[in-house]
Amino acid sequence: MSFSNTLFINGEWKPPVRGGSFDTIDPATEVAIAQVAAATREDVDLAVQAARRAFDDGGWPLLSGKQRADYLRRIASLIRDKQQTLAELEVRDNGKPLPEALWDIGDTAYCFDFYADLAEKLDGEREQTVALTDERFSSVARKEPVGVCGAIVPWNFPMLMAAWKVAPALAAGCTVVLKPSEVTPLTALQLAEIAREAELPPGVLNVITGFGPEAGAPLSEHPDVDKLAFTGSVPTGRKIMQTAAADIKNVSLELGGKSAFIVFDDSDIEKAVEWILFGIFWNKGEVCSATSRVLVQRGLYEPLLARLVEEAEKIRIGNGMQADVLLGPLVNAAQYDKVRRAIAQGVEQGATLLSGGARPAGHEKGFFLQPTIFTDMTEESDIWREEIFGPVVCVRAFDNEAEAIASANRSRFGLAAAVMSADLERAERVARRLRAGIIWINCSQPTFTEAPWGGYKQSGIGRELGEWGLNNYLEIKQITRYDSEEPWGWYLK
Ligand code: ADP
C-alpha cells in the first residue's frame, strides 16, 4: 500500500508525529501482512482540529443534502469497483471466509448509497412546523448536524462497522475522525484513500490507526469532539461513556450480547439446525448479535442436538481465502486465548462439551478452533452468562413458553434474540416479550441497512442504521419567533 505507515488527516497522508508503527497479522498464517502507523495524542489532536475546521469553516454542513449525497454515491461506487480487493484484504486482516467478506463489502457500499438517499431526503424534511397553542408565536424544529464525530470501531466487521458510522455522519453534515481497531486497520485506510479519490473536502473524514489507550482514549477525551459513536466491548464502552461524561458529549454505543434463540418443538428440525449454525458460526461467532444461548423445547431437544453436532462437525475450517471454507481462524492470539479459556472454564464449571472445543487437526498454525457445542450448563455458569465472541454455542432445554421467555430475558445484555416456531402467532407473541433491540423470527442474524440496530440494557445506547442511524448524528434546534405587533408588556408597561 502506498499509504502504509501514515495517517489520513485533512485530506493528506501524513506520518505520525512520534513515528510509531505496528504490524497487522494474518490470523490464518500468523504472518505480518502490513505495517501501520500508530497514532498518539498529538495525531488525534491534528485530526480533530482538521475535522473541526472542516465543520466550522469548511462548508461541509452548509452543503445541501443533495451535494453531500453526490460524494457518498461516489464513495459507494469506488467501494464497488474495489469490492474484490477490499474483501480479500478483510479476509487477510480478520480471517473471515471470502464470501462473507464480499457480503460485508457489498453492504458497506450499499450503506453509503442508502445514506446518500437519506441526505437528499433531509433537504425536504429539515424543518418542521411546531404547532403552538399561543398564536402570538410561530415555531419550527430544525435538524442540524451534531458536529465533529469520533467513530471508534471494532475488528469483527472492520469496514462495515466504519460505514455504519461514517455514512450517516457524513449524510447528516458531520465531520469524522475514524479510529479502526488496531487488530484490523487495513480497510479503514482504504476507505480514507477512497474518500480522497472521491475528492471529499479535506478534514471531512480523517482516519487514524492506533491502539485504544494511545489513540482511542485521546479521541474520546478531546474537548473539540461533539459526539462519540462506538462499537465494541462493554468495558471499553463504559470507559468511553465515563470519559464523555466530563464534557457531556453525545454518545451512541453498540456493545456486547449473549443473545438467546428459542426453538419451539413444532419447528422443522432442519431449518432449526441451519439457523442455529448460522446464528453462532458465521463470522466465527465474532458477532455481537450471535445467538450463543440456544433454548430448545424438551420434545425436540435430543433429536435437534444430534443433528446439530452432526452438521457442526462437517463445517469446513480453513484459511478464509480457500474455496468452500465456512469457518476461518479467530482474529488474533488474544481472542483465541480468551475463547479457549472460556471453553476450559465451561468444562471446569461442569458443562458437557458435546462437540469441538479444540484446535482442528491439520491446522497447527493460525488461530483455528473447532465449532464448539456445550450442554448441561447451569444458568449461573459463565459460559451461559458471559459473551465469548467465538464459535461456542450453549444449548439448554425448556418446557414451556413462559419459562423460555424468562430464561432468555435473564441476562444483563439485550442486543438480539431469535424465536422459531411453526405457530406464527406464538412466535410474534414471544417476540414482543423479549427484552432486546433486534428480534428474529424463524431466522437468526440477517441484517438490513433499512432497519434499526442496537441494544437494550448493557448492550448499548441508541440505534444505528435506517433513519434512526441518521438521527444519531442530528441535533434538533427550535427556532421560535414572536409574530405579534403587541408589546410583550412585562417590564415596559
Ligand atoms: P477488543 O478488546 O475486543 O478489541 P474493544 O472494545 O476494546 O474490543 O475495542 C473496540 C475499539 O475500541 C478498538 O478500536 C479499540 O482500539 C478501542 N479502544 C480500546 N480501548 C479504548 C479506550 N480506552 N478508549 C477509546 N477506545 C478504546
Short mmCIF file of N, CA and C in Angstrom, two decimals, residues 62-167:
data_model
loop_
_atom_site.label_atom_id
_atom_site.label_comp_id
_atom_site.label_asym_id
_atom_site.label_seq_id
_atom_site.Cartn_x
_atom_site.Cartn_y
_atom_site.Cartn_z
N LEU A 62 -22.86 23.06 5.47
CA LEU A 62 -23.70 24.03 4.74
C LEU A 62 -24.08 23.55 3.34
N LEU A 63 -23.44 22.48 2.87
CA LEU A 63 -23.83 21.94 1.56
C LEU A 63 -25.27 21.43 1.66
N SER A 64 -25.92 21.32 0.53
CA SER A 64 -27.26 20.71 0.55
C SER A 64 -27.09 19.21 0.73
N GLY A 65 -28.15 18.55 1.18
CA GLY A 65 -28.11 17.09 1.28
C GLY A 65 -27.79 16.47 -0.07
N LYS A 66 -28.31 17.06 -1.12
CA LYS A 66 -28.08 16.54 -2.49
C LYS A 66 -26.58 16.57 -2.81
N GLN A 67 -25.92 17.69 -2.44
CA GLN A 67 -24.47 17.78 -2.72
C GLN A 67 -23.69 16.73 -1.92
N ARG A 68 -24.07 16.57 -0.66
CA ARG A 68 -23.37 15.55 0.15
C ARG A 68 -23.66 14.15 -0.39
N ALA A 69 -24.88 13.95 -0.87
CA ALA A 69 -25.26 12.64 -1.44
C ALA A 69 -24.36 12.29 -2.63
N ASP A 70 -24.00 13.30 -3.41
CA ASP A 70 -23.13 13.03 -4.57
C ASP A 70 -21.79 12.44 -4.12
N TYR A 71 -21.23 13.00 -3.06
CA TYR A 71 -19.96 12.46 -2.53
C TYR A 71 -20.16 11.02 -2.04
N LEU A 72 -21.25 10.81 -1.29
CA LEU A 72 -21.48 9.47 -0.72
C LEU A 72 -21.65 8.44 -1.84
N ARG A 73 -22.34 8.84 -2.90
CA ARG A 73 -22.53 7.88 -4.01
C ARG A 73 -21.21 7.59 -4.73
N ARG A 74 -20.37 8.61 -4.81
CA ARG A 74 -19.05 8.39 -5.43
C ARG A 74 -18.25 7.39 -4.58
N ILE A 75 -18.34 7.56 -3.26
CA ILE A 75 -17.63 6.63 -2.36
C ILE A 75 -18.19 5.21 -2.54
N ALA A 76 -19.51 5.09 -2.59
CA ALA A 76 -20.15 3.77 -2.77
C ALA A 76 -19.67 3.12 -4.06
N SER A 77 -19.60 3.92 -5.12
CA SER A 77 -19.24 3.36 -6.40
C SER A 77 -17.76 2.91 -6.41
N LEU A 78 -16.89 3.69 -5.76
CA LEU A 78 -15.47 3.30 -5.68
C LEU A 78 -15.31 2.02 -4.85
N ILE A 79 -16.13 1.90 -3.79
CA ILE A 79 -16.07 0.67 -2.97
C ILE A 79 -16.47 -0.53 -3.84
N ARG A 80 -17.52 -0.34 -4.63
CA ARG A 80 -17.97 -1.44 -5.50
C ARG A 80 -16.89 -1.81 -6.52
N ASP A 81 -16.23 -0.79 -7.09
CA ASP A 81 -15.17 -1.07 -8.06
C ASP A 81 -14.07 -1.93 -7.45
N LYS A 82 -13.83 -1.72 -6.13
CA LYS A 82 -12.70 -2.41 -5.48
C LYS A 82 -13.18 -3.54 -4.59
N GLN A 83 -14.39 -4.01 -4.82
CA GLN A 83 -15.00 -4.97 -3.88
C GLN A 83 -14.12 -6.20 -3.64
N GLN A 84 -13.58 -6.77 -4.71
CA GLN A 84 -12.79 -7.99 -4.56
C GLN A 84 -11.52 -7.72 -3.73
N THR A 85 -10.82 -6.64 -4.07
CA THR A 85 -9.58 -6.30 -3.35
C THR A 85 -9.87 -6.03 -1.88
N LEU A 86 -10.92 -5.27 -1.63
CA LEU A 86 -11.27 -4.93 -0.24
C LEU A 86 -11.66 -6.18 0.54
N ALA A 87 -12.42 -7.06 -0.11
CA ALA A 87 -12.86 -8.29 0.57
C ALA A 87 -11.64 -9.16 0.90
N GLU A 88 -10.70 -9.25 -0.04
CA GLU A 88 -9.51 -10.07 0.21
C GLU A 88 -8.68 -9.49 1.36
N LEU A 89 -8.62 -8.17 1.40
CA LEU A 89 -7.90 -7.51 2.49
C LEU A 89 -8.57 -7.82 3.84
N GLU A 90 -9.89 -7.81 3.83
CA GLU A 90 -10.63 -8.10 5.06
C GLU A 90 -10.38 -9.54 5.52
N VAL A 91 -10.33 -10.47 4.55
CA VAL A 91 -10.04 -11.88 4.88
C VAL A 91 -8.67 -12.00 5.53
N ARG A 92 -7.69 -11.33 4.94
CA ARG A 92 -6.32 -11.47 5.45
C ARG A 92 -6.13 -10.77 6.79
N ASP A 93 -6.91 -9.73 7.01
CA ASP A 93 -6.76 -8.97 8.26
C ASP A 93 -7.57 -9.61 9.39
N ASN A 94 -8.78 -10.10 9.04
CA ASN A 94 -9.72 -10.58 10.07
C ASN A 94 -9.84 -12.10 10.12
N GLY A 95 -9.64 -12.78 8.97
CA GLY A 95 -9.73 -14.23 8.95
C GLY A 95 -11.04 -14.78 8.42
N LYS A 96 -12.03 -13.91 8.22
CA LYS A 96 -13.36 -14.41 7.81
C LYS A 96 -13.31 -15.02 6.41
N PRO A 97 -14.21 -15.96 6.11
CA PRO A 97 -14.24 -16.55 4.77
C PRO A 97 -14.58 -15.49 3.70
N LEU A 98 -13.97 -15.67 2.52
CA LEU A 98 -14.13 -14.67 1.45
C LEU A 98 -15.59 -14.36 1.10
N PRO A 99 -16.47 -15.35 0.98
CA PRO A 99 -17.86 -14.99 0.63
C PRO A 99 -18.49 -14.05 1.66
N GLU A 100 -18.13 -14.24 2.94
CA GLU A 100 -18.66 -13.35 3.99
C GLU A 100 -18.06 -11.95 3.84
N ALA A 101 -16.78 -11.89 3.48
CA ALA A 101 -16.13 -10.58 3.31
C ALA A 101 -16.74 -9.84 2.10
N LEU A 102 -17.02 -10.59 1.04
CA LEU A 102 -17.63 -9.97 -0.15
C LEU A 102 -19.01 -9.41 0.22
N TRP A 103 -19.70 -10.15 1.02
CA TRP A 103 -21.01 -9.73 1.53
C TRP A 103 -20.87 -8.42 2.32
N ASP A 104 -19.88 -8.40 3.25
CA ASP A 104 -19.65 -7.19 4.06
C ASP A 104 -19.38 -5.98 3.17
N ILE A 105 -18.52 -6.16 2.17
CA ILE A 105 -18.13 -5.01 1.35
C ILE A 105 -19.31 -4.55 0.49
N GLY A 106 -20.11 -5.50 0.02
CA GLY A 106 -21.34 -5.13 -0.71
C GLY A 106 -22.26 -4.30 0.17
N ASP A 107 -22.41 -4.74 1.42
CA ASP A 107 -23.25 -4.00 2.38
C ASP A 107 -22.65 -2.63 2.69
N THR A 108 -21.33 -2.56 2.72
CA THR A 108 -20.64 -1.29 3.01
C THR A 108 -20.98 -0.27 1.92
N ALA A 109 -20.88 -0.71 0.66
CA ALA A 109 -21.20 0.19 -0.46
C ALA A 109 -22.67 0.60 -0.38
N TYR A 110 -23.54 -0.37 -0.12
CA TYR A 110 -24.97 -0.07 -0.05
C TYR A 110 -25.27 0.94 1.06
N CYS A 111 -24.55 0.81 2.18
CA CYS A 111 -24.76 1.72 3.31
C CYS A 111 -24.50 3.18 2.87
N PHE A 112 -23.45 3.40 2.07
CA PHE A 112 -23.18 4.77 1.58
C PHE A 112 -24.29 5.22 0.62
N ASP A 113 -24.76 4.32 -0.23
CA ASP A 113 -25.86 4.69 -1.14
C ASP A 113 -27.15 4.99 -0.36
N PHE A 114 -27.41 4.15 0.63
CA PHE A 114 -28.63 4.32 1.43
C PHE A 114 -28.64 5.69 2.12
N TYR A 115 -27.49 6.05 2.75
CA TYR A 115 -27.46 7.34 3.44
C TYR A 115 -27.37 8.51 2.46
N ALA A 116 -26.91 8.26 1.23
CA ALA A 116 -26.99 9.31 0.20
C ALA A 116 -28.47 9.65 -0.02
N ASP A 117 -29.29 8.62 -0.13
CA ASP A 117 -30.73 8.85 -0.33
C ASP A 117 -31.31 9.63 0.85
N LEU A 118 -30.91 9.25 2.08
CA LEU A 118 -31.46 9.96 3.25
C LEU A 118 -30.94 11.40 3.33
N ALA A 119 -29.72 11.64 2.87
CA ALA A 119 -29.18 13.01 2.86
C ALA A 119 -30.04 13.88 1.94
N GLU A 120 -30.40 13.32 0.80
CA GLU A 120 -31.25 14.06 -0.14
C GLU A 120 -32.63 14.32 0.46
N LYS A 121 -33.15 13.30 1.10
CA LYS A 121 -34.49 13.41 1.70
C LYS A 121 -34.50 14.49 2.79
N LEU A 122 -33.36 14.61 3.46
CA LEU A 122 -33.24 15.59 4.55
C LEU A 122 -33.48 17.02 4.04
N ASP A 123 -33.11 17.27 2.79
CA ASP A 123 -33.34 18.62 2.24
C ASP A 123 -34.81 19.01 2.35
N GLY A 124 -35.69 18.05 2.12
CA GLY A 124 -37.13 18.36 2.16
C GLY A 124 -37.72 18.28 3.56
N GLU A 125 -36.97 17.69 4.48
CA GLU A 125 -37.55 17.44 5.82
C GLU A 125 -36.79 18.15 6.93
N ARG A 126 -35.93 19.09 6.54
CA ARG A 126 -35.04 19.67 7.54
C ARG A 126 -35.81 20.44 8.61
N GLU A 127 -36.86 21.14 8.17
CA GLU A 127 -37.61 21.94 9.14
C GLU A 127 -39.06 21.50 9.20
N GLN A 128 -39.55 21.47 10.41
CA GLN A 128 -40.93 21.01 10.62
C GLN A 128 -41.61 22.06 11.49
N THR A 129 -42.80 22.49 11.07
CA THR A 129 -43.52 23.48 11.87
C THR A 129 -44.02 22.83 13.15
N VAL A 130 -43.86 23.56 14.25
CA VAL A 130 -44.36 23.04 15.54
C VAL A 130 -45.63 23.81 15.87
N ALA A 131 -46.72 23.10 16.10
CA ALA A 131 -47.98 23.77 16.43
C ALA A 131 -47.92 24.26 17.87
N LEU A 132 -48.14 25.59 18.05
CA LEU A 132 -48.13 26.17 19.40
C LEU A 132 -49.54 26.60 19.77
N THR A 133 -49.83 26.55 21.05
CA THR A 133 -51.17 26.99 21.45
C THR A 133 -51.23 28.52 21.54
N ASP A 134 -50.09 29.16 21.71
CA ASP A 134 -50.05 30.63 21.80
C ASP A 134 -49.85 31.19 20.39
N GLU A 135 -50.89 31.80 19.83
CA GLU A 135 -50.85 32.22 18.42
C GLU A 135 -49.96 33.42 18.15
N ARG A 136 -49.46 34.01 19.23
CA ARG A 136 -48.55 35.16 19.01
C ARG A 136 -47.17 34.68 18.53
N PHE A 137 -46.93 33.40 18.65
CA PHE A 137 -45.61 32.84 18.30
C PHE A 137 -45.74 31.82 17.17
N SER A 138 -44.65 31.69 16.39
CA SER A 138 -44.56 30.55 15.46
C SER A 138 -43.24 29.84 15.73
N SER A 139 -43.20 28.57 15.45
CA SER A 139 -42.00 27.82 15.80
C SER A 139 -41.73 26.73 14.78
N VAL A 140 -40.43 26.49 14.52
CA VAL A 140 -40.04 25.33 13.70
C VAL A 140 -39.01 24.51 14.48
N ALA A 141 -39.04 23.21 14.23
CA ALA A 141 -37.99 22.31 14.73
C ALA A 141 -37.10 22.01 13.54
N ARG A 142 -35.79 22.20 13.73
CA ARG A 142 -34.86 22.10 12.61
C ARG A 142 -33.79 21.06 12.91
N LYS A 143 -33.49 20.22 11.93
CA LYS A 143 -32.45 19.21 12.11
C LYS A 143 -31.11 19.78 11.66
N GLU A 144 -30.12 19.70 12.55
CA GLU A 144 -28.78 20.18 12.21
C GLU A 144 -27.75 19.13 12.61
N PRO A 145 -26.61 19.09 11.91
CA PRO A 145 -25.60 18.09 12.27
C PRO A 145 -25.03 18.33 13.66
N VAL A 146 -24.68 17.25 14.34
CA VAL A 146 -24.14 17.35 15.71
C VAL A 146 -22.79 18.04 15.75
N GLY A 147 -21.96 17.82 14.72
CA GLY A 147 -20.65 18.46 14.70
C GLY A 147 -19.55 17.48 14.36
N VAL A 148 -18.47 17.54 15.13
CA VAL A 148 -17.32 16.65 14.90
C VAL A 148 -17.59 15.34 15.63
N CYS A 149 -17.49 14.22 14.89
CA CYS A 149 -17.77 12.91 15.49
C CYS A 149 -16.51 12.07 15.57
N GLY A 150 -16.30 11.46 16.70
CA GLY A 150 -15.25 10.45 16.86
C GLY A 150 -15.92 9.10 16.69
N ALA A 151 -15.45 8.31 15.72
CA ALA A 151 -16.03 6.98 15.50
C ALA A 151 -14.97 5.94 15.84
N ILE A 152 -15.26 5.11 16.81
CA ILE A 152 -14.30 4.09 17.25
C ILE A 152 -14.92 2.73 16.99
N VAL A 153 -14.26 1.93 16.16
CA VAL A 153 -14.91 0.69 15.68
C VAL A 153 -14.06 -0.54 15.99
N PRO A 154 -14.72 -1.72 15.98
CA PRO A 154 -14.05 -2.96 16.36
C PRO A 154 -13.49 -3.74 15.15
N TRP A 155 -13.07 -4.97 15.43
CA TRP A 155 -12.36 -5.76 14.40
C TRP A 155 -13.22 -6.83 13.74
N ASN A 156 -14.49 -7.00 14.14
CA ASN A 156 -15.22 -8.16 13.60
C ASN A 156 -15.83 -7.92 12.22
N PHE A 157 -16.26 -6.67 11.96
CA PHE A 157 -16.71 -6.29 10.61
C PHE A 157 -16.04 -4.95 10.33
N PRO A 158 -14.72 -4.97 10.06
CA PRO A 158 -13.96 -3.71 10.10
C PRO A 158 -14.51 -2.61 9.21
N MET A 159 -14.73 -2.91 7.92
CA MET A 159 -15.14 -1.82 7.03
C MET A 159 -16.63 -1.51 7.20
N LEU A 160 -17.42 -2.54 7.44
CA LEU A 160 -18.87 -2.34 7.57
C LEU A 160 -19.19 -1.50 8.81
N MET A 161 -18.53 -1.80 9.93
CA MET A 161 -18.79 -1.02 11.15
C MET A 161 -18.36 0.44 10.97
N ALA A 162 -17.30 0.65 10.19
CA ALA A 162 -16.88 2.03 9.89
C ALA A 162 -17.98 2.72 9.08
N ALA A 163 -18.53 2.00 8.08
CA ALA A 163 -19.56 2.58 7.21
C ALA A 163 -20.83 2.91 8.00
N TRP A 164 -21.19 2.05 8.96
CA TRP A 164 -22.41 2.29 9.75
C TRP A 164 -22.34 3.62 10.49
N LYS A 165 -21.11 4.11 10.72
CA LYS A 165 -20.96 5.39 11.41
C LYS A 165 -20.63 6.51 10.44
N VAL A 166 -19.66 6.26 9.56
CA VAL A 166 -19.20 7.33 8.67
C VAL A 166 -20.32 7.76 7.71
N ALA A 167 -21.05 6.80 7.12
CA ALA A 167 -22.05 7.17 6.10
C ALA A 167 -23.16 8.06 6.68
#
